[in-house]
PDB file of C-alpha atoms in Angstrom:
ATOM      1  CA  ASN A   1     -17.824 -81.976 -16.242  1.00 57.00           C
ATOM      2  CA  ALA A   2     -20.288 -80.101 -15.325  1.00 69.00           C
ATOM      3  CA  GLY A   3     -22.352 -82.066 -12.952  1.00 91.00           C
ATOM      4  CA  VAL A   4     -22.703 -83.183  -8.802  1.00 95.00           C
ATOM      5  CA  THR A   5     -20.427 -84.080  -7.618  1.00 95.00           C
ATOM      6  CA  GLN A   6     -20.608 -86.584  -4.458  1.00 96.00           C
ATOM      7  CA  THR A   7     -17.659 -87.929  -2.771  1.00 95.00           C
ATOM      8  CA  PRO A   8     -17.122 -90.896  -1.601  1.00 96.00           C
ATOM      9  CA  LYS A   9     -18.541 -93.755  -3.307  1.00 95.00           C
ATOM     10  CA  PHE A  10     -18.368 -96.329  -0.491  1.00 96.00           C
ATOM     11  CA  GLN A  11     -17.990 -95.755   2.552  1.00 96.00           C
ATOM     12  CA  VAL A  12     -17.855 -99.036   6.017  1.00 97.00           C
ATOM     13  CA  LEU A  13     -18.693 -97.123   9.437  1.00 97.00           C
ATOM     14  CA  LYS A  14     -18.446 -98.611  12.669  1.00 97.00           C
ATOM     15  CA  THR A  15     -22.116 -97.834  14.879  1.00 98.00           C
ATOM     16  CA  GLY A  16     -21.862 -94.194  17.030  1.00 97.00           C
ATOM     17  CA  GLN A  17     -18.615 -93.390  13.675  1.00 97.00           C
ATOM     18  CA  SER A  18     -18.940 -90.342  12.291  1.00 97.00           C
ATOM     19  CA  MET A  19     -18.690 -89.228   8.482  1.00 96.00           C
ATOM     20  CA  THR A  20     -19.631 -86.604   6.114  1.00 97.00           C
ATOM     21  CA  LEU A  21     -20.137 -86.399   2.670  1.00 98.00           C
ATOM     22  CA  GLN A  22     -19.923 -84.294   0.314  1.00 97.00           C
ATOM     23  CA  CYS A  23     -21.296 -82.688  -2.669  1.00 97.00           C
ATOM     24  CA  ALA A  24     -20.343 -80.640  -5.116  1.00 96.00           C
ATOM     25  CA  GLN A  25     -22.422 -78.319  -7.765  1.00 95.00           C
ATOM     26  CA  ASP A  26     -20.710 -76.537 -10.687  1.00 93.00           C
ATOM     27  CA  MET A  27     -23.691 -75.584 -12.697  1.00 88.00           C
ATOM     28  CA  ASN A  28     -24.459 -72.189 -10.254  1.00 88.00           C
ATOM     29  CA  HIS A  29     -27.791 -73.786  -9.188  1.00 88.00           C
ATOM     30  CA  ASN A  30     -29.948 -71.345  -5.732  1.00 86.00           C
ATOM     31  CA  SER A  31     -31.413 -75.239  -4.638  1.00 88.00           C
ATOM     32  CA  MET A  32     -29.638 -78.566  -3.562  1.00 91.00           C
ATOM     33  CA  TYR A  33     -31.677 -81.656  -1.786  1.00 93.00           C
ATOM     34  CA  TRP A  34     -29.791 -84.660  -0.043  1.00 96.00           C
ATOM     35  CA  TYR A  35     -32.423 -87.563  -0.111  1.00 96.00           C
ATOM     36  CA  ARG A  36     -31.192 -91.505   0.632  1.00 97.00           C
ATOM     37  CA  GLN A  37     -32.814 -94.255  -0.235  1.00 96.00           C
ATOM     38  CA  ASP A  38     -33.383 -97.666   0.985  1.00 94.00           C
ATOM     39  CA  PRO A  39     -33.460-100.637  -1.184  1.00 86.00           C
ATOM     40  CA  GLY A  40     -37.125-101.026  -2.901  1.00 79.00           C
ATOM     41  CA  MET A  41     -37.926 -98.085  -1.982  1.00 80.00           C
ATOM     42  CA  GLY A  42     -38.508 -94.189  -3.473  1.00 85.00           C
ATOM     43  CA  LEU A  43     -36.347 -91.032  -2.229  1.00 92.00           C
ATOM     44  CA  ARG A  44     -36.545 -90.136   1.462  1.00 94.00           C
ATOM     45  CA  LEU A  45     -35.453 -86.156   1.861  1.00 93.00           C
ATOM     46  CA  ILE A  46     -33.673 -85.535   4.539  1.00 96.00           C
ATOM     47  CA  TYR A  47     -32.589 -81.894   4.293  1.00 95.00           C
ATOM     48  CA  TYR A  48     -32.340 -79.632   1.442  1.00 91.00           C
ATOM     49  CA  SER A  49     -31.567 -75.924   0.979  1.00 92.00           C
ATOM     50  CA  ALA A  50     -33.056 -73.284  -1.332  1.00 85.00           C
ATOM     51  CA  SER A  51     -30.501 -70.991  -1.396  1.00 86.00           C
ATOM     52  CA  GLU A  52     -26.908 -69.651   0.035  1.00 89.00           C
ATOM     53  CA  GLY A  53     -27.097 -70.095   3.955  1.00 89.00           C
ATOM     54  CA  THR A  54     -30.541 -71.909   3.934  1.00 91.00           C
ATOM     55  CA  THR A  55     -31.164 -75.759   4.952  1.00 94.00           C
ATOM     56  CA  ASP A  56     -34.894 -76.774   6.063  1.00 92.00           C
ATOM     57  CA  LYS A  57     -35.250 -80.749   7.052  1.00 93.00           C
ATOM     58  CA  GLY A  58     -36.888 -82.971   5.172  1.00 91.00           C
ATOM     59  CA  GLU A  59     -39.570 -85.938   5.779  1.00 90.00           C
ATOM     60  CA  VAL A  60     -35.854 -88.004   7.627  1.00 95.00           C
ATOM     61  CA  PRO A  61     -33.773 -85.062   9.815  1.00 97.00           C
ATOM     62  CA  ASN A  62     -32.993 -87.252  12.784  1.00 96.00           C
ATOM     63  CA  GLY A  63     -29.385 -88.450  13.102  1.00 96.00           C
ATOM     64  CA  TYR A  64     -28.452 -86.383  10.334  1.00 98.00           C
ATOM     65  CA  ASN A  65     -26.970 -82.193  10.275  1.00 97.00           C
ATOM     66  CA  VAL A  66     -26.775 -80.160   6.671  1.00 97.00           C
ATOM     67  CA  SER A  67     -24.029 -77.465   5.782  1.00 97.00           C
ATOM     68  CA  ARG A  68     -24.468 -74.499   3.607  1.00 95.00           C
ATOM     69  CA  LEU A  69     -21.425 -74.025   2.722  1.00 86.00           C
ATOM     70  CA  ASN A  70     -21.758 -71.500  -0.496  1.00 94.00           C
ATOM     71  CA  LYS A  71     -23.625 -71.373  -3.548  1.00 93.00           C
ATOM     72  CA  ARG A  72     -21.381 -74.451  -4.615  1.00 95.00           C
ATOM     73  CA  GLU A  73     -21.493 -77.574  -1.815  1.00 96.00           C
ATOM     74  CA  PHE A  74     -23.662 -78.994   0.431  1.00 97.00           C
ATOM     75  CA  SER A  75     -22.314 -81.167   3.214  1.00 97.00           C
ATOM     76  CA  LEU A  76     -24.357 -84.173   5.240  1.00 98.00           C
ATOM     77  CA  ARG A  77     -22.874 -84.639   9.645  1.00 98.00           C
ATOM     78  CA  LEU A  78     -23.848 -88.461  10.635  1.00 97.00           C
ATOM     79  CA  GLU A  79     -22.896 -87.041  13.399  1.00 93.00           C
ATOM     80  CA  SER A  80     -23.157 -90.656  15.452  1.00 96.00           C
ATOM     81  CA  ALA A  81     -23.350 -93.932  12.576  1.00 97.00           C
ATOM     82  CA  ALA A  82     -25.949 -96.207  12.742  1.00 97.00           C
ATOM     83  CA  PRO A  83     -26.883 -99.007  11.217  1.00 96.00           C
ATOM     84  CA  SER A  84     -30.768 -97.917  10.379  1.00 96.00           C
ATOM     85  CA  GLN A  85     -28.695 -94.976   7.922  1.00 97.00           C
ATOM     86  CA  THR A  86     -27.141 -97.569   5.699  1.00 97.00           C
ATOM     87  CA  SER A  87     -28.360 -96.930   3.186  1.00 97.00           C
ATOM     88  CA  VAL A  88     -27.416 -95.263  -0.559  1.00 97.00           C
ATOM     89  CA  TYR A  89     -27.397 -91.565  -0.548  1.00 98.00           C
ATOM     90  CA  PHE A  90     -27.970 -88.584  -2.940  1.00 97.00           C
ATOM     91  CA  CYS A  91     -27.624 -85.191  -3.098  1.00 96.00           C
ATOM     92  CA  ALA A  92     -29.287 -82.741  -5.735  1.00 93.00           C
ATOM     93  CA  SER A  93     -29.327 -79.585  -7.097  1.00 91.00           C
ATOM     94  CA  SER A  94     -31.915 -77.740  -9.601  1.00 85.00           C
ATOM     95  CA  GLU A  95     -33.123 -74.847 -11.737  1.00 76.00           C
ATOM     96  CA  ILE A  96     -36.024 -73.944 -13.333  1.00 64.00           C
ATOM     97  CA  LEU A  97     -35.673 -75.892 -16.566  1.00 61.00           C
ATOM     98  CA  THR A  98     -37.752 -74.628 -20.057  1.00 59.00           C
ATOM     99  CA  GLY A  99     -41.011 -77.618 -20.009  1.00 56.00           C
ATOM    100  CA  HIS A 100     -40.093 -78.664 -16.652  1.00 55.00           C
ATOM    101  CA  GLY A 101     -39.827 -75.546 -14.143  1.00 60.00           C
ATOM    102  CA  ASN A 102     -38.573 -76.112 -11.026  1.00 62.00           C
ATOM    103  CA  THR A 103     -37.354 -79.697 -10.479  1.00 67.00           C
ATOM    104  CA  GLU A 104     -34.723 -81.752  -8.862  1.00 65.00           C
ATOM    105  CA  ALA A 105     -33.203 -82.645 -11.781  1.00 72.00           C
ATOM    106  CA  PHE A 106     -29.111 -82.668 -11.176  1.00 87.00           C
ATOM    107  CA  PHE A 107     -28.583 -85.593  -8.887  1.00 93.00           C
ATOM    108  CA  GLY A 108     -24.894 -86.600  -7.994  1.00 95.00           C
ATOM    109  CA  GLN A 109     -23.658 -90.586  -8.857  1.00 95.00           C
ATOM    110  CA  GLY A 110     -24.664 -91.671  -4.988  1.00 96.00           C
ATOM    111  CA  THR A 111     -22.802 -92.408  -1.595  1.00 97.00           C
ATOM    112  CA  ARG A 112     -22.925 -96.358  -0.717  1.00 97.00           C
ATOM    113  CA  LEU A 113     -23.135 -96.788   3.119  1.00 97.00           C
ATOM    114  CA  THR A 114     -23.339 -99.638   5.494  1.00 97.00           C
ATOM    115  CA  VAL A 115     -23.202 -99.358   8.968  1.00 97.00           C
ATOM    116  CA  VAL A 116     -22.357-101.873  10.210  1.00 97.00           C
TER     117      VAL A 116
ATOM    118  CA  GLN B   1     -51.769 -93.348   3.147  1.00 69.00           C
ATOM    119  CA  LYS B   2     -47.562 -92.746   1.905  1.00 77.00           C
ATOM    120  CA  GLU B   3     -48.233 -89.327  -0.125  1.00 89.00           C
ATOM    121  CA  VAL B   4     -47.740 -90.489  -3.929  1.00 93.00           C
ATOM    122  CA  GLU B   5     -48.568 -94.680  -4.752  1.00 94.00           C
ATOM    123  CA  GLN B   6     -47.018 -95.903  -6.707  1.00 94.00           C
ATOM    124  CA  ASN B   7     -48.797 -99.781  -8.600  1.00 85.00           C
ATOM    125  CA  SER B   8     -46.911-102.714  -7.286  1.00 74.00           C
ATOM    126  CA  GLY B   9     -45.079-103.865  -9.408  1.00 79.00           C
ATOM    127  CA  PRO B  10     -42.574-105.525 -10.930  1.00 91.00           C
ATOM    128  CA  LEU B  11     -44.426-104.840 -14.249  1.00 94.00           C
ATOM    129  CA  SER B  12     -43.074-106.976 -17.436  1.00 96.00           C
ATOM    130  CA  VAL B  13     -43.715-106.552 -21.303  1.00 96.00           C
ATOM    131  CA  PRO B  14     -43.025-107.481 -24.092  1.00 97.00           C
ATOM    132  CA  GLU B  15     -40.781-105.918 -26.509  1.00 97.00           C
ATOM    133  CA  GLY B  16     -42.919-103.406 -28.535  1.00 97.00           C
ATOM    134  CA  ALA B  17     -45.262-103.144 -26.552  1.00 97.00           C
ATOM    135  CA  ILE B  18     -47.158-100.393 -24.707  1.00 97.00           C
ATOM    136  CA  ALA B  19     -45.854-100.233 -21.212  1.00 97.00           C
ATOM    137  CA  SER B  20     -47.996 -98.217 -18.279  1.00 96.00           C
ATOM    138  CA  LEU B  21     -46.692 -96.568 -15.173  1.00 97.00           C
ATOM    139  CA  ASN B  22     -50.011 -95.221 -12.395  1.00 96.00           C
ATOM    140  CA  CYS B  23     -49.467 -93.244  -9.605  1.00 96.00           C
ATOM    141  CA  THR B  24     -51.752 -91.799  -6.989  1.00 96.00           C
ATOM    142  CA  TYR B  25     -51.456 -88.728  -4.668  1.00 95.00           C
ATOM    143  CA  SER B  26     -53.308 -87.773  -2.197  1.00 93.00           C
ATOM    144  CA  ASP B  27     -52.673 -83.663  -1.896  1.00 88.00           C
ATOM    145  CA  ARG B  28     -54.886 -82.215  -4.071  1.00 87.00           C
ATOM    146  CA  GLY B  29     -52.861 -78.917  -4.143  1.00 84.00           C
ATOM    147  CA  SER B  30     -49.856 -80.090  -5.517  1.00 85.00           C
ATOM    148  CA  GLN B  31     -48.583 -78.041  -8.567  1.00 83.00           C
ATOM    149  CA  SER B  32     -45.951 -79.871 -10.647  1.00 87.00           C
ATOM    150  CA  PHE B  33     -45.567 -83.527 -11.481  1.00 92.00           C
ATOM    151  CA  PHE B  34     -42.537 -85.659 -12.785  1.00 92.00           C
ATOM    152  CA  TRP B  35     -41.731 -88.595 -13.870  1.00 95.00           C
ATOM    153  CA  TYR B  36     -37.416 -90.426 -13.072  1.00 95.00           C
ATOM    154  CA  ARG B  37     -36.085 -93.583 -14.924  1.00 96.00           C
ATOM    155  CA  GLN B  38     -33.323 -95.445 -12.753  1.00 96.00           C
ATOM    156  CA  TYR B  39     -31.482 -97.363 -13.178  1.00 96.00           C
ATOM    157  CA  SER B  40     -29.871-100.961 -10.668  1.00 93.00           C
ATOM    158  CA  GLY B  41     -26.512 -99.731  -9.643  1.00 92.00           C
ATOM    159  CA  LYS B  42     -27.524 -95.357 -11.420  1.00 95.00           C
ATOM    160  CA  SER B  43     -28.454 -92.121  -9.821  1.00 95.00           C
ATOM    161  CA  PRO B  44     -32.266 -91.213 -10.791  1.00 94.00           C
ATOM    162  CA  GLU B  45     -32.960 -89.042 -13.975  1.00 92.00           C
ATOM    163  CA  LEU B  46     -35.606 -86.721 -14.922  1.00 90.00           C
ATOM    164  CA  ILE B  47     -37.964 -88.318 -18.187  1.00 92.00           C
ATOM    165  CA  MET B  48     -40.861 -86.018 -17.935  1.00 91.00           C
ATOM    166  CA  SER B  49     -42.404 -83.280 -16.064  1.00 89.00           C
ATOM    167  CA  ILE B  50     -46.129 -82.768 -16.498  1.00 91.00           C
ATOM    168  CA  TYR B  51     -48.340 -79.125 -14.699  1.00 89.00           C
ATOM    169  CA  SER B  52     -51.917 -79.017 -16.433  1.00 90.00           C
ATOM    170  CA  ASN B  53     -54.679 -81.870 -17.677  1.00 94.00           C
ATOM    171  CA  GLY B  54     -54.111 -83.393 -19.945  1.00 95.00           C
ATOM    172  CA  ASP B  55     -50.807 -85.114 -21.343  1.00 96.00           C
ATOM    173  CA  LYS B  56     -47.663 -84.954 -22.261  1.00 95.00           C
ATOM    174  CA  GLU B  57     -46.077 -86.339 -25.018  1.00 96.00           C
ATOM    175  CA  ASP B  58     -42.018 -86.906 -25.367  1.00 94.00           C
ATOM    176  CA  GLY B  59     -41.047 -88.934 -28.224  1.00 96.00           C
ATOM    177  CA  ARG B  60     -41.851 -92.408 -26.474  1.00 97.00           C
ATOM    178  CA  PHE B  61     -43.002 -91.095 -23.850  1.00 97.00           C
ATOM    179  CA  THR B  62     -47.015 -90.099 -23.208  1.00 97.00           C
ATOM    180  CA  ALA B  63     -47.628 -87.941 -19.571  1.00 97.00           C
ATOM    181  CA  GLN B  64     -51.127 -87.740 -18.512  1.00 97.00           C
ATOM    182  CA  LEU B  65     -52.967 -85.468 -15.394  1.00 96.00           C
ATOM    183  CA  ASN B  66     -55.620 -85.661 -13.853  1.00 96.00           C
ATOM    184  CA  LYS B  67     -55.634 -82.950 -10.967  1.00 94.00           C
ATOM    185  CA  ALA B  68     -59.362 -84.424 -10.192  1.00 94.00           C
ATOM    186  CA  SER B  69     -58.583 -88.325  -9.665  1.00 94.00           C
ATOM    187  CA  GLN B  70     -54.874 -87.078  -8.433  1.00 95.00           C
ATOM    188  CA  TYR B  71     -53.963 -89.071 -11.092  1.00 95.00           C
ATOM    189  CA  VAL B  72     -50.334 -89.377 -13.261  1.00 97.00           C
ATOM    190  CA  SER B  73     -49.702 -91.617 -15.543  1.00 97.00           C
ATOM    191  CA  LEU B  74     -46.842 -91.987 -17.372  1.00 98.00           C
ATOM    192  CA  LEU B  75     -46.930 -94.436 -20.874  1.00 98.00           C
ATOM    193  CA  ILE B  76     -43.951 -95.754 -23.030  1.00 98.00           C
ATOM    194  CA  ARG B  77     -45.489 -97.213 -26.335  1.00 98.00           C
ATOM    195  CA  ASP B  78     -43.006 -99.570 -27.919  1.00 98.00           C
ATOM    196  CA  SER B  79     -41.157-100.630 -25.113  1.00 98.00           C
ATOM    197  CA  GLN B  80     -37.501-101.668 -26.073  1.00 97.00           C
ATOM    198  CA  PRO B  81     -35.776-103.702 -23.151  1.00 97.00           C
ATOM    199  CA  SER B  82     -33.428-100.629 -23.240  1.00 97.00           C
ATOM    200  CA  ASP B  83     -36.414 -99.365 -20.638  1.00 97.00           C
ATOM    201  CA  SER B  84     -36.029-101.569 -18.001  1.00 97.00           C
ATOM    202  CA  ALA B  85     -35.155 -99.365 -14.985  1.00 97.00           C
ATOM    203  CA  THR B  86     -37.779 -99.089 -12.380  1.00 95.00           C
ATOM    204  CA  TYR B  87     -39.668 -95.575 -12.639  1.00 96.00           C
ATOM    205  CA  LEU B  88     -39.797 -93.125  -9.727  1.00 95.00           C
ATOM    206  CA  CYS B  89     -43.305 -90.355 -10.197  1.00 95.00           C
ATOM    207  CA  ALA B  90     -42.915 -87.594  -7.865  1.00 93.00           C
ATOM    208  CA  VAL B  91     -44.788 -84.592  -7.099  1.00 91.00           C
ATOM    209  CA  LYS B  92     -43.925 -80.634  -5.685  1.00 86.00           C
ATOM    210  CA  HIS B  93     -47.032 -79.050  -3.738  1.00 77.00           C
ATOM    211  CA  THR B  94     -45.695 -75.871  -5.226  1.00 69.00           C
ATOM    212  CA  ASN B  95     -43.174 -75.307  -8.863  1.00 56.00           C
ATOM    213  CA  ALA B  96     -40.054 -73.898  -5.693  1.00 56.00           C
ATOM    214  CA  GLY B  97     -41.107 -76.522  -3.443  1.00 68.00           C
ATOM    215  CA  LYS B  98     -39.249 -80.110  -3.365  1.00 78.00           C
ATOM    216  CA  SER B  99     -40.556 -83.002  -4.309  1.00 84.00           C
ATOM    217  CA  THR B 100     -42.350 -86.404  -2.686  1.00 89.00           C
ATOM    218  CA  PHE B 101     -40.854 -89.800  -4.175  1.00 92.00           C
ATOM    219  CA  GLY B 102     -42.783 -93.228  -4.993  1.00 93.00           C
ATOM    220  CA  ASP B 103     -41.331 -96.487  -4.830  1.00 93.00           C
ATOM    221  CA  GLY B 104     -41.285 -96.522  -7.135  1.00 94.00           C
ATOM    222  CA  THR B 105     -42.202 -99.634  -9.903  1.00 95.00           C
ATOM    223  CA  THR B 106     -39.587-102.607 -11.838  1.00 95.00           C
ATOM    224  CA  LEU B 107     -40.880-102.415 -15.623  1.00 97.00           C
ATOM    225  CA  THR B 108     -38.518-105.627 -17.730  1.00 97.00           C
ATOM    226  CA  VAL B 109     -39.721-105.357 -21.217  1.00 97.00           C
ATOM    227  CA  LYS B 110     -38.512-108.927 -22.603  1.00 96.00           C
ATOM    228  CA  PRO B 111     -36.539-109.284 -26.128  1.00 94.00           C
TER     229      PRO B 111
END
């Protein structure tokens, strides 16, 4: 099915471990994003990629790195996980939609990460 | 002051009533405004966007924008229990830039 696919859906890490969250979209979108969502809060932008080969920091980039591997894939890496990184992570992509402009209209199903 | 603020919830309305969700933003240069619906445990889904002052209607949903007052709202007419969700307001400074989200307002529609 077309859309944004994130893996894994759930993950438990120990403090100090590293991991990479994978995201792929098959809609040929240029822009991709990584957000985190803490309980009772909205989405906070970690990193985004306006196009293949470019990445930029968002609101909360500390402790994370990203790679825009190609136009389809945008991965998020936690080098040394901390309990403060326990959250739900969403990947999104965007295009210019008729009547909507350029917006993050397509979200993955989320990754629920717990760091103990 | 947060860049995007939404009225604190939770908001509860009876079935068939009008639900009113409000959002204010601090960046006067913001260009694009969006409403997302997020069911519990699910990812956000885009339901409305608005770019010009005034009202924009889509079915039971109406988005209202007042740039002078830096205010955007979402009205849901004939509210249904299936509308029970958290509604996120998002704002873009430019049409091609990244969005800033509010913390969301949780709406419960009671049968």
